[in-house]
C-alpha positions as YAML, in Angstrom:
chain: A
units: angstrom
residues:
- id: 1
  name: MET
  ca: [-26.46, 50.91, 11.90]
- id: 2
  name: PRO
  ca: [-30.05, 50.21, 11.39]
- id: 3
  name: PRO
  ca: [-31.96, 47.71, 13.71]
- id: 4
  name: LEU
  ca: [-30.56, 44.18, 13.36]
- id: 5
  name: SER
  ca: [-32.98, 41.30, 12.84]
- id: 6
  name: MET
  ca: [-31.72, 37.61, 12.86]
- id: 7
  name: LEU
  ca: [-33.98, 34.57, 11.79]
- id: 8
  name: ILE
  ca: [-32.37, 31.62, 13.61]
- id: 9
  name: LYS
  ca: [-33.12, 27.96, 12.90]
- id: 10
  name: PRO
  ca: [-31.91, 26.32, 16.07]
- id: 11
  name: ALA
  ca: [-33.32, 22.92, 15.19]
- id: 12
  name: SER
  ca: [-32.43, 23.26, 11.44]
- id: 13
  name: GLY
  ca: [-35.46, 21.51, 9.39]
- id: 14
  name: LEU
  ca: [-36.21, 18.92, 12.36]
- id: 15
  name: CYS
  ca: [-39.81, 18.92, 12.99]
- id: 16
  name: ASN
  ca: [-42.43, 16.74, 14.92]
- id: 17
  name: MET
  ca: [-45.04, 17.59, 12.27]
- id: 18
  name: ARG
  ca: [-45.43, 16.30, 8.84]
- id: 19
  name: CYS
  ca: [-47.20, 19.38, 7.27]
- id: 20
  name: ARG
  ca: [-48.21, 18.38, 3.48]
- id: 21
  name: TYR
  ca: [-47.08, 21.58, 2.21]
- id: 22
  name: CYS
  ca: [-44.17, 22.50, 4.07]
- id: 23
  name: PHE
  ca: [-41.73, 24.89, 1.99]
- id: 24
  name: TYR
  ca: [-38.92, 24.30, 4.03]
- id: 25
  name: ALA
  ca: [-38.96, 20.64, 3.73]
- id: 26
  name: ASP
  ca: [-38.83, 21.19, 0.04]
- id: 27
  name: VAL
  ca: [-35.79, 23.73, 0.64]
- id: 28
  name: THR
  ca: [-33.66, 21.06, 2.56]
- id: 29
  name: GLU
  ca: [-34.18, 18.36, -0.14]
- id: 30
  name: HIS
  ca: [-32.57, 20.96, -2.40]
- id: 31
  name: ARG
  ca: [-29.41, 21.33, -0.55]
- id: 32
  name: GLU
  ca: [-26.29, 18.86, -0.08]
- id: 33
  name: ILE
  ca: [-26.89, 18.58, 3.72]
- id: 34
  name: SER
  ca: [-30.56, 18.43, 4.50]
- id: 35
  name: SER
  ca: [-30.32, 18.91, 8.22]
- id: 36
  name: TYR
  ca: [-27.65, 20.33, 10.43]
- id: 37
  name: GLY
  ca: [-29.34, 19.17, 13.63]
- id: 38
  name: ILE
  ca: [-29.34, 21.29, 16.89]
- id: 39
  name: MET
  ca: [-27.29, 24.03, 17.17]
- id: 40
  name: LYS
  ca: [-24.20, 23.55, 19.37]
- id: 41
  name: PRO
  ca: [-23.61, 25.92, 22.15]
- id: 42
  name: GLU
  ca: [-20.40, 27.19, 20.78]
- id: 43
  name: THR
  ca: [-22.19, 28.22, 17.63]
- id: 44
  name: THR
  ca: [-24.90, 30.19, 19.53]
- id: 45
  name: GLU
  ca: [-22.12, 32.14, 21.39]
- id: 46
  name: ALA
  ca: [-20.41, 32.99, 18.15]
- id: 47
  name: LEU
  ca: [-24.00, 34.05, 16.64]
- id: 48
  name: VAL
  ca: [-24.78, 36.13, 19.81]
- id: 49
  name: ARG
  ca: [-21.29, 37.79, 19.91]
- id: 50
  name: ARG
  ca: [-21.32, 38.60, 16.12]
- id: 51
  name: ALA
  ca: [-24.75, 40.23, 16.70]
- id: 52
  name: PHE
  ca: [-23.47, 42.64, 19.32]
- id: 53
  name: GLU
  ca: [-20.24, 43.34, 17.61]
- id: 54
  name: PHE
  ca: [-22.30, 44.55, 14.78]
- id: 55
  name: ALA
  ca: [-25.68, 46.22, 16.11]
- id: 56
  name: GLU
  ca: [-25.97, 49.66, 17.58]
- id: 57
  name: GLY
  ca: [-29.81, 49.76, 17.77]
- id: 58
  name: GLN
  ca: [-32.58, 47.50, 18.42]
- id: 59
  name: VAL
  ca: [-31.66, 43.59, 18.11]
- id: 60
  name: THR
  ca: [-34.50, 41.10, 17.47]
- id: 61
  name: PHE
  ca: [-33.79, 37.37, 17.58]
- id: 62
  name: ALA
  ca: [-36.55, 35.35, 15.67]
- id: 63
  name: PHE
  ca: [-36.44, 31.69, 15.97]
- id: 64
  name: GLN
  ca: [-38.03, 29.53, 13.34]
- id: 65
  name: GLY
  ca: [-37.62, 26.17, 11.94]
- id: 66
  name: GLY
  ca: [-38.39, 23.25, 11.04]
- id: 67
  name: GLU
  ca: [-39.64, 23.46, 14.57]
- id: 68
  name: PRO
  ca: [-37.69, 25.49, 16.93]
- id: 69
  name: THR
  ca: [-39.07, 24.25, 20.40]
- id: 70
  name: LEU
  ca: [-37.21, 21.13, 19.44]
- id: 71
  name: ALA
  ca: [-34.04, 22.77, 20.48]
- id: 72
  name: GLY
  ca: [-35.14, 22.46, 24.04]
- id: 73
  name: GLU
  ca: [-35.47, 24.37, 27.07]
- id: 74
  name: ASP
  ca: [-31.70, 24.61, 27.83]
- id: 75
  name: TYR
  ca: [-30.95, 26.00, 24.40]
- id: 76
  name: TYR
  ca: [-32.98, 29.13, 25.11]
- id: 77
  name: ARG
  ca: [-31.48, 29.64, 28.63]
- id: 78
  name: HIS
  ca: [-28.16, 29.29, 27.15]
- id: 79
  name: PHE
  ca: [-29.01, 31.77, 24.43]
- id: 80
  name: ILE
  ca: [-30.48, 34.28, 26.77]
- id: 81
  name: ALA
  ca: [-27.42, 33.94, 28.89]
- id: 82
  name: MET
  ca: [-25.11, 34.62, 26.06]
- id: 83
  name: VAL
  ca: [-27.24, 37.65, 25.34]
- id: 84
  name: GLU
  ca: [-26.79, 39.03, 28.89]
- id: 85
  name: LYS
  ca: [-22.97, 38.36, 28.53]
- id: 86
  name: TYR
  ca: [-22.33, 39.99, 24.90]
- id: 87
  name: ASN
  ca: [-24.92, 42.73, 25.13]
- id: 88
  name: THR
  ca: [-22.52, 45.11, 26.99]
- id: 89
  name: LYS
  ca: [-23.91, 48.36, 25.23]
- id: 90
  name: LYS
  ca: [-27.55, 47.45, 26.82]
- id: 91
  name: ILE
  ca: [-28.90, 47.54, 23.40]
- id: 92
  name: PRO
  ca: [-32.79, 46.80, 23.50]
- id: 93
  name: VAL
  ca: [-33.59, 43.26, 22.74]
- id: 94
  name: SER
  ca: [-36.65, 41.64, 21.51]
- id: 95
  name: TYR
  ca: [-37.36, 37.93, 20.91]
- id: 96
  name: ALA
  ca: [-40.06, 36.20, 18.66]
- id: 97
  name: MET
  ca: [-40.71, 32.53, 17.67]
- id: 98
  name: GLN
  ca: [-42.54, 30.80, 14.95]
- id: 99
  name: THR
  ca: [-44.17, 27.32, 16.41]
- id: 100
  name: ASN
  ca: [-46.40, 24.56, 15.06]
- id: 101
  name: GLY
  ca: [-47.68, 24.53, 18.57]
- id: 102
  name: TYR
  ca: [-47.39, 20.85, 18.74]
- id: 103
  name: HIS
  ca: [-45.84, 20.63, 22.27]
- id: 104
  name: LEU
  ca: [-44.43, 23.27, 24.38]
- id: 105
  name: THR
  ca: [-43.30, 22.32, 27.95]
- id: 106
  name: ASP
  ca: [-44.41, 24.51, 31.07]
- id: 107
  name: GLY
  ca: [-40.84, 25.27, 31.44]
- id: 108
  name: LEU
  ca: [-40.39, 26.60, 28.01]
- id: 109
  name: CYS
  ca: [-43.43, 28.64, 28.28]
- id: 110
  name: GLU
  ca: [-41.89, 30.35, 31.58]
- id: 111
  name: ILE
  ca: [-38.72, 31.42, 29.43]
- id: 112
  name: LEU
  ca: [-41.25, 32.63, 26.67]
- id: 113
  name: ARG
  ca: [-43.16, 34.68, 29.38]
- id: 114
  name: ASP
  ca: [-40.25, 35.96, 31.38]
- id: 115
  name: HIS
  ca: [-38.35, 37.22, 28.28]
- id: 116
  name: HIS
  ca: [-41.55, 38.66, 26.56]
- id: 117
  name: PHE
  ca: [-41.14, 36.35, 23.29]
- id: 118
  name: LEU
  ca: [-43.83, 37.37, 20.75]
- id: 119
  name: MET
  ca: [-45.12, 33.97, 19.37]
- id: 120
  name: GLY
  ca: [-46.27, 33.02, 16.03]
- id: 121
  name: ILE
  ca: [-48.41, 29.77, 16.17]
- id: 122
  name: SER
  ca: [-49.64, 27.93, 12.95]
- id: 123
  name: LEU
  ca: [-53.30, 27.17, 12.64]
- id: 124
  name: ASP
  ca: [-55.07, 26.61, 9.22]
- id: 125
  name: GLY
  ca: [-58.58, 27.33, 10.52]
- id: 126
  name: THR
  ca: [-61.15, 25.13, 11.84]
- id: 127
  name: GLY
  ca: [-60.26, 21.42, 12.89]
- id: 128
  name: SER
  ca: [-61.15, 19.59, 9.44]
- id: 129
  name: LEU
  ca: [-59.23, 22.15, 7.49]
- id: 130
  name: HIS
  ca: [-56.38, 22.25, 9.86]
- id: 131
  name: ASP
  ca: [-55.90, 18.26, 10.52]
- id: 132
  name: GLY
  ca: [-56.12, 17.70, 6.67]
- id: 133
  name: VAL
  ca: [-53.08, 19.41, 5.89]
- id: 134
  name: ARG
  ca: [-50.86, 19.64, 9.20]
- id: 135
  name: PRO
  ca: [-50.81, 15.90, 10.78]
- id: 136
  name: ASP
  ca: [-48.11, 14.77, 13.08]
- id: 137
  name: ALA
  ca: [-45.47, 12.25, 12.25]
- id: 138
  name: SER
  ca: [-47.91, 9.46, 12.86]
- id: 139
  name: GLY
  ca: [-50.32, 10.93, 10.64]
- id: 140
  name: ASP
  ca: [-52.81, 11.96, 13.29]
- id: 141
  name: GLY
  ca: [-54.36, 15.35, 13.32]
- id: 142
  name: THR
  ca: [-52.85, 18.27, 15.48]
- id: 143
  name: PHE
  ca: [-55.82, 20.82, 15.79]
- id: 144
  name: LYS
  ca: [-56.53, 19.63, 19.42]
- id: 145
  name: LYS
  ca: [-52.81, 20.06, 20.41]
- id: 146
  name: VAL
  ca: [-52.54, 23.42, 18.79]
- id: 147
  name: ASN
  ca: [-55.60, 24.92, 20.63]
- id: 148
  name: GLU
  ca: [-54.28, 23.36, 23.84]
- id: 149
  name: THR
  ca: [-51.02, 25.41, 23.21]
- id: 150
  name: ILE
  ca: [-52.89, 28.50, 22.52]
- id: 151
  name: GLU
  ca: [-54.71, 28.15, 25.95]
- id: 152
  name: LYS
  ca: [-51.43, 27.59, 27.52]
- id: 153
  name: PHE
  ca: [-50.19, 30.90, 25.97]
- id: 154
  name: LYS
  ca: [-53.28, 32.81, 27.39]
- id: 155
  name: LYS
  ca: [-52.66, 31.20, 30.71]
- id: 156
  name: TYR
  ca: [-48.97, 32.30, 30.75]
- id: 157
  name: GLY
  ca: [-49.97, 35.94, 29.45]
- id: 158
  name: ILE
  ca: [-47.74, 35.20, 26.10]
- id: 159
  name: ASP
  ca: [-48.22, 37.44, 23.36]
- id: 160
  name: PHE
  ca: [-49.34, 35.51, 20.17]
- id: 161
  name: ASN
  ca: [-50.61, 35.81, 16.56]
- id: 162
  name: ILE
  ca: [-52.11, 33.23, 14.39]
- id: 163
  name: LEU
  ca: [-50.23, 32.19, 11.03]
- id: 164
  name: THR
  ca: [-52.46, 30.42, 8.33]
- id: 165
  name: VAL
  ca: [-51.21, 28.97, 5.03]
- id: 166
  name: ILE
  ca: [-53.25, 29.70, 2.11]
- id: 167
  name: THR
  ca: [-53.46, 26.66, -0.09]
- id: 168
  name: ASN
  ca: [-56.10, 26.13, -2.89]
- id: 169
  name: ASN
  ca: [-58.25, 24.75, -0.39]
- id: 170
  name: ALA
  ca: [-58.12, 27.20, 2.19]
- id: 171
  name: ALA
  ca: [-58.52, 29.98, -0.23]
- id: 172
  name: LYS
  ca: [-61.93, 28.25, -1.17]
- id: 173
  name: ASN
  ca: [-63.18, 28.14, 2.56]
- id: 174
  name: ILE
  ca: [-61.73, 31.47, 3.51]
- id: 175
  name: SER
  ca: [-65.12, 32.80, 4.78]
- id: 176
  name: GLN
  ca: [-65.24, 29.79, 7.27]
- id: 177
  name: ILE
  ca: [-61.74, 30.40, 8.22]
- id: 178
  name: TYR
  ca: [-62.15, 34.07, 8.86]
- id: 179
  name: ASN
  ca: [-65.25, 33.75, 10.73]
- id: 180
  name: TYR
  ca: [-63.60, 31.18, 12.88]
- id: 181
  name: PHE
  ca: [-61.01, 33.40, 13.77]
- id: 182
  name: ARG
  ca: [-63.33, 36.48, 14.61]
- id: 183
  name: SER
  ca: [-65.36, 33.90, 16.77]
- id: 184
  name: LYS
  ca: [-61.94, 33.13, 18.76]
- id: 185
  name: ARG
  ca: [-61.25, 37.04, 19.05]
- id: 186
  name: TYR
  ca: [-57.82, 36.72, 17.59]
- id: 187
  name: GLY
  ca: [-56.11, 39.98, 17.29]
- id: 188
  name: TYR
  ca: [-53.41, 39.29, 14.80]
- id: 189
  name: VAL
  ca: [-53.59, 37.11, 11.81]
- id: 190
  name: GLN
  ca: [-51.15, 36.39, 9.27]
- id: 191
  name: PHE
  ca: [-52.48, 34.75, 5.91]
- id: 192
  name: ILE
  ca: [-49.57, 33.41, 3.88]
- id: 193
  name: LYS
  ca: [-50.08, 32.19, 0.54]
- id: 194
  name: HIS
  ca: [-48.45, 28.62, -0.27]
- id: 195
  name: VAL
  ca: [-45.08, 28.51, -1.58]
- id: 196
  name: ASP
  ca: [-44.47, 26.22, -4.63]
- id: 197
  name: GLY
  ca: [-41.62, 23.82, -4.35]
- id: 198
  name: PHE
  ca: [-38.42, 24.47, -6.53]
- id: 199
  name: GLY
  ca: [-39.68, 21.81, -8.90]
- id: 200
  name: ASP
  ca: [-43.20, 22.79, -9.08]
- id: 201
  name: THR
  ca: [-42.78, 25.67, -11.55]
- id: 202
  name: GLU
  ca: [-43.97, 23.50, -14.56]
- id: 203
  name: GLU
  ca: [-46.54, 21.59, -12.52]
- id: 204
  name: ASN
  ca: [-48.08, 22.86, -9.54]
- id: 205
  name: SER
  ca: [-48.97, 20.78, -6.53]
- id: 206
  name: VAL
  ca: [-52.58, 20.30, -5.41]
- id: 207
  name: TYR
  ca: [-52.07, 22.68, -2.69]
- id: 208
  name: SER
  ca: [-50.88, 25.54, -5.05]
- id: 209
  name: LEU
  ca: [-53.00, 28.56, -5.34]
- id: 210
  name: THR
  ca: [-54.13, 29.53, -8.83]
- id: 211
  name: PRO
  ca: [-54.10, 33.02, -9.62]
- id: 212
  name: LYS
  ca: [-57.86, 33.16, -9.94]
- id: 213
  name: ARG
  ca: [-58.35, 31.44, -6.66]
- id: 214
  name: TYR
  ca: [-55.86, 33.79, -4.75]
- id: 215
  name: ALA
  ca: [-57.74, 36.99, -6.21]
- id: 216
  name: ALA
  ca: [-60.89, 35.48, -4.88]
- id: 217
  name: PHE
  ca: [-59.42, 34.81, -1.49]
- id: 218
  name: LEU
  ca: [-58.00, 38.45, -1.39]
- id: 219
  name: LYS
  ca: [-61.18, 40.02, -2.27]
- id: 220
  name: THR
  ca: [-63.37, 37.92, 0.12]
- id: 221
  name: ALA
  ca: [-60.77, 38.21, 3.22]
- id: 222
  name: PHE
  ca: [-60.29, 42.04, 2.53]
- id: 223
  name: GLY
  ca: [-64.14, 42.54, 2.11]
- id: 224
  name: TYR
  ca: [-64.54, 41.14, 5.97]
- id: 225
  name: TYR
  ca: [-61.39, 43.32, 7.25]
- id: 226
  name: TYR
  ca: [-62.70, 46.45, 5.92]
- id: 227
  name: ASP
  ca: [-66.14, 45.77, 7.15]
- id: 228
  name: ASP
  ca: [-64.80, 44.94, 10.41]
- id: 229
  name: ILE
  ca: [-62.65, 48.12, 10.59]
- id: 230
  name: MET
  ca: [-65.49, 50.34, 9.56]
- id: 231
  name: ALA
  ca: [-67.60, 48.68, 12.28]
- id: 232
  name: GLY
  ca: [-65.11, 49.25, 14.92]
- id: 233
  name: LYS
  ca: [-63.82, 45.54, 15.32]
- id: 234
  name: TYR
  ca: [-60.42, 45.75, 13.95]
- id: 235
  name: MET
  ca: [-58.76, 42.29, 13.47]
- id: 236
  name: SER
  ca: [-55.10, 42.95, 12.35]
- id: 237
  name: VAL
  ca: [-54.35, 40.97, 9.02]
- id: 238
  name: ARG
  ca: [-50.84, 41.63, 8.18]
- id: 239
  name: GLU
  ca: [-50.96, 41.56, 4.48]
- id: 240
  name: PHE
  ca: [-53.82, 44.13, 4.42]
- id: 241
  name: ASP
  ca: [-52.13, 46.20, 7.12]
- id: 242
  name: ASN
  ca: [-49.20, 46.42, 4.89]
- id: 243
  name: PHE
  ca: [-51.25, 47.60, 1.77]
- id: 244
  name: VAL
  ca: [-52.37, 50.09, 3.93]
- id: 245
  name: MET
  ca: [-48.97, 51.28, 4.62]
- id: 246
  name: LEU
  ca: [-47.99, 51.16, 0.89]
- id: 247
  name: ALA
  ca: [-51.38, 53.17, 0.17]
- id: 248
  name: ALA
  ca: [-50.24, 55.74, 2.62]
- id: 249
  name: GLY
  ca: [-46.87, 56.05, 0.71]
- id: 250
  name: ARG
  ca: [-44.94, 54.16, 3.45]
- id: 251
  name: ASP
  ca: [-42.85, 51.16, 2.88]
- id: 252
  name: ALA
  ca: [-44.44, 47.82, 4.07]
- id: 253
  name: GLU
  ca: [-42.86, 46.06, 7.16]
- id: 254
  name: CYS
  ca: [-42.89, 42.92, 5.43]
- id: 255
  name: CYS
  ca: [-39.78, 42.71, 3.25]
- id: 256
  name: GLY
  ca: [-41.53, 40.71, 0.47]
- id: 257
  name: MET
  ca: [-43.98, 43.44, -0.09]
- id: 258
  name: ASN
  ca: [-41.54, 46.00, -0.65]
- id: 259
  name: GLY
  ca: [-40.49, 44.80, -4.22]
- id: 260
  name: MET
  ca: [-36.48, 44.60, -3.34]
- id: 261
  name: CYS
  ca: [-34.98, 42.02, -1.37]
- id: 262
  name: PRO
  ca: [-32.67, 43.46, 1.22]
- id: 263
  name: ALA
  ca: [-30.68, 40.29, 2.04]
- id: 264
  name: ASN
  ca: [-31.69, 39.58, 5.54]
- id: 265
  name: LEU
  ca: [-29.80, 37.28, 7.94]
- id: 266
  name: VAL
  ca: [-30.91, 33.75, 8.39]
- id: 267
  name: ILE
  ca: [-28.75, 31.54, 10.37]
- id: 268
  name: GLU
  ca: [-28.92, 27.80, 10.20]
- id: 269
  name: ALA
  ca: [-27.95, 25.52, 13.07]
- id: 270
  name: ASP
  ca: [-24.45, 25.16, 11.86]
- id: 271
  name: GLY
  ca: [-24.17, 28.83, 11.71]
- id: 272
  name: GLY
  ca: [-24.46, 29.13, 8.02]
- id: 273
  name: ALA
  ca: [-25.79, 32.51, 6.95]
- id: 274
  name: TYR
  ca: [-28.46, 33.14, 4.14]
- id: 275
  name: PRO
  ca: [-30.33, 36.07, 2.77]
- id: 276
  name: CYS
  ca: [-33.83, 34.89, 2.84]
- id: 277
  name: ASP
  ca: [-35.72, 32.05, 4.77]
- id: 278
  name: PHE
  ca: [-37.07, 30.85, 1.20]
- id: 279
  name: TYR
  ca: [-33.55, 30.51, 0.01]
- id: 280
  name: VAL
  ca: [-31.50, 28.66, 2.63]
- id: 281
  name: LEU
  ca: [-29.94, 26.81, -0.33]
- id: 282
  name: ASP
  ca: [-25.98, 25.96, -1.00]
- id: 283
  name: GLU
  ca: [-25.81, 28.47, -3.83]
- id: 284
  name: TRP
  ca: [-27.05, 31.47, -1.56]
- id: 285
  name: ARG
  ca: [-24.90, 30.59, 1.53]
- id: 286
  name: MET
  ca: [-23.25, 33.78, 2.49]
- id: 287
  name: GLY
  ca: [-20.51, 32.52, 4.95]
- id: 288
  name: ASN
  ca: [-20.80, 31.41, 8.54]
- id: 289
  name: VAL
  ca: [-21.13, 33.40, 11.66]
- id: 290
  name: ILE
  ca: [-18.59, 31.25, 13.49]
- id: 291
  name: ASP
  ca: [-15.63, 32.82, 11.47]
- id: 292
  name: THR
  ca: [-17.18, 35.93, 9.53]
- id: 293
  name: PRO
  ca: [-18.25, 39.24, 10.97]
- id: 294
  name: LEU
  ca: [-21.70, 40.19, 10.22]
- id: 295
  name: ILE
  ca: [-20.81, 43.15, 7.98]
- id: 296
  name: GLU
  ca: [-18.89, 41.03, 5.80]
- id: 297
  name: LEU
  ca: [-21.82, 38.63, 5.40]
- id: 298
  name: PHE
  ca: [-24.09, 41.45, 4.35]
- id: 299
  name: GLU
  ca: [-21.36, 42.89, 1.90]
- id: 300
  name: SER
  ca: [-20.60, 39.39, 0.60]
- id: 301
  name: ASP
  ca: [-20.80, 38.86, -3.22]
- id: 302
  name: THR
  ca: [-23.76, 36.59, -2.55]
- id: 303
  name: ALA
  ca: [-25.72, 39.00, -0.55]
- id: 304
  name: LYS
  ca: [-25.03, 41.56, -3.26]
- id: 305
  name: GLU
  ca: [-26.36, 39.40, -5.97]
- id: 306
  name: PHE
  ca: [-29.44, 38.38, -3.98]
- id: 307
  name: ARG
  ca: [-30.20, 42.13, -3.97]
- id: 308
  name: ARG
  ca: [-29.24, 42.70, -7.46]
- id: 309
  name: ARG
  ca: [-31.49, 40.45, -9.02]
- id: 310
  name: SER
  ca: [-34.64, 41.46, -7.25]
- id: 311
  name: ARG
  ca: [-34.17, 44.94, -8.56]
- id: 312
  name: GLN
  ca: [-34.68, 43.98, -11.91]
- id: 313
  name: ILE
  ca: [-38.28, 44.64, -12.39]
- id: 314
  name: PRO
  ca: [-39.84, 43.91, -15.79]
- id: 315
  name: GLU
  ca: [-40.97, 47.21, -17.67]
- id: 316
  name: LYS
  ca: [-44.50, 45.80, -17.70]
- id: 317
  name: CYS
  ca: [-44.61, 45.52, -14.03]
- id: 318
  name: ARG
  ca: [-43.04, 49.28, -13.43]
- id: 319
  name: SER
  ca: [-45.54, 50.84, -15.72]
- id: 320
  name: CYS
  ca: [-48.56, 49.22, -14.09]
- id: 321
  name: ARG
  ca: [-50.94, 51.65, -12.45]
- id: 322
  name: TYR
  ca: [-50.82, 49.62, -9.04]
- id: 323
  name: PHE
  ca: [-46.91, 49.36, -8.99]
- id: 324
  name: ARG
  ca: [-46.75, 51.60, -5.81]
- id: 325
  name: LEU
  ca: [-49.19, 48.93, -4.10]
- id: 326
  name: CYS
  ca: [-47.52, 45.98, -5.47]
- id: 327
  name: ARG
  ca: [-43.92, 46.77, -6.14]
- id: 328
  name: GLY
  ca: [-43.63, 43.61, -8.03]
- id: 329
  name: GLY
  ca: [-43.77, 41.41, -5.11]
- id: 330
  name: CYS
  ca: [-41.60, 38.72, -3.37]
- id: 331
  name: ALA
  ca: [-38.71, 37.40, -5.41]
- id: 332
  name: ARG
  ca: [-40.04, 33.67, -4.50]
- id: 333
  name: TYR
  ca: [-43.22, 34.36, -6.44]
- id: 334
  name: ARG
  ca: [-41.15, 35.43, -9.35]
- id: 335
  name: GLU
  ca: [-39.19, 32.49, -10.12]
- id: 336
  name: PRO
  ca: [-37.92, 30.81, -11.97]
- id: 337
  name: CYS
  ca: [-34.83, 33.26, -12.47]
- id: 338
  name: THR
  ca: [-33.47, 33.39, -16.14]
- id: 339
  name: ALA
  ca: [-30.55, 35.07, -17.70]
- id: 340
  name: ASP
  ca: [-32.77, 38.42, -17.77]
- id: 341
  name: GLY
  ca: [-33.67, 38.13, -14.16]
- id: 342
  name: LEU
  ca: [-36.77, 37.31, -12.19]
- id: 343
  name: GLY
  ca: [-40.27, 37.58, -14.09]
- id: 344
  name: MET
  ca: [-43.40, 38.62, -13.46]
- id: 345
  name: ASN
  ca: [-45.13, 37.68, -10.07]
- id: 346
  name: LYS
  ca: [-47.19, 34.49, -10.71]
- id: 347
  name: TYR
  ca: [-49.89, 36.33, -9.11]
- id: 348
  name: CYS
  ca: [-49.78, 39.48, -11.19]
- id: 349
  name: GLU
  ca: [-53.38, 39.13, -12.41]
- id: 350
  name: SER
  ca: [-54.59, 38.39, -8.79]
- id: 351
  name: TYR
  ca: [-53.31, 41.71, -7.54]
- id: 352
  name: LEU
  ca: [-54.67, 43.59, -10.70]
- id: 353
  name: GLU
  ca: [-58.31, 42.09, -9.85]
- id: 354
  name: PHE
  ca: [-57.67, 42.88, -6.18]
- id: 355
  name: PHE
  ca: [-56.60, 46.29, -6.55]
- id: 356
  name: GLU
  ca: [-59.40, 47.19, -9.02]
- id: 357
  name: TYR
  ca: [-61.67, 46.26, -6.02]
- id: 358
  name: ALA
  ca: [-59.87, 47.08, -3.08]
- id: 359
  name: ALA
  ca: [-57.38, 50.34, -4.07]
- id: 360
  name: PRO
  ca: [-60.06, 53.21, -3.18]
- id: 361
  name: LYS
  ca: [-60.78, 51.21, 0.21]
- id: 362
  name: LEU
  ca: [-57.07, 50.88, 1.05]
- id: 363
  name: VAL
  ca: [-56.55, 54.85, 0.75]
- id: 364
  name: LYS
  ca: [-59.56, 55.40, 2.59]
- id: 365
  name: LEU
  ca: [-58.07, 53.15, 5.33]
- id: 366
  name: ALA
  ca: [-54.81, 54.91, 4.93]
- id: 367
  name: GLN
  ca: [-56.38, 58.40, 5.81]
- id: 368
  name: LEU
  ca: [-58.17, 56.89, 8.68]
- id: 369
  name: ALA
  ca: [-54.96, 55.38, 10.05]
- id: 370
  name: TYR
  ca: [-53.29, 58.93, 9.42]
- id: 371
  name: GLN
  ca: [-56.30, 60.48, 11.48]
- id: 372
  name: GLY
  ca: [-55.70, 57.88, 14.50]
- id: 373
  name: GLN
  ca: [-58.99, 56.21, 13.70]
- id: 374
  name: ILE
  ca: [-58.19, 52.81, 13.44]
- id: 375
  name: ARG
  ca: [-57.31, 51.20, 16.56]
...
């Protein structure tokens, strides 16, 4: 069996912040039951038991939301106790969590530290940029609270990376954002482009990236990334690291950059299983871990259809000289789906412009990585 990775939503879509561009809030509005609340202990036990019935290699449990810390300390203590109970084959286990950083107790931080959680924390750049799009439920900015959590992670020795959503405004200000992260000496950064809502395909929101703006963002950010590497000041940027992998002829570690959806395993708080975090929708529900073995979920008709439709790459895309670097991209950016399948990537023009600029440098970085010269 390949390594097993499960993305778990222990607090469903519940959140203590009100980010103005939240894609999961849009997802929950497009299904019959918007929130499944906090995962029950018996659901947690079934989930963990199913994982170790299936797994033979590495197992990764990743927690996301909504806001997964709302499940509380006792949830994670129970989850880890269930792992210890059912991992009779002593399979290596790793944990990860994506948090908004709004409120993490000392008790939870001790759990994260003791069990070596890799944390992702959302930070959209400098104070004004972050607070403009990531308020709490009262409408107040959260930049100060997030930075307090980052300092707490450092205090407890918890590994973390930074996740930044690239909206149209963030793309305009990428120089400010990148230089701020440099000044803070963050080692690992993810820039995630804004995801349009399912109702935004005809008329985009004010946060939506235009292809022209995204191309400018890519070129500017990659310019800093490349120059820093050549100067021996490497800051990992996940998307660019993955482009280097693709330039080297390897698969990307980020599934959305391989061009074909694998049908992952996303578990909502009621135990419902879905193939992708972007598609936790009623029509893509594969079953429930409470009563269905994982192998049956992976081989369900829903999972097969999810994989099949992503493989329908338009001929214009396949014949592009940069196809091996782009591979068509994530299905979510190829919506809407028609009878003929998913269309061209919304950001096709962005990638064409970016690769014209960056392809030779990506090849050079791939060579340096092969030689072990990038640290």
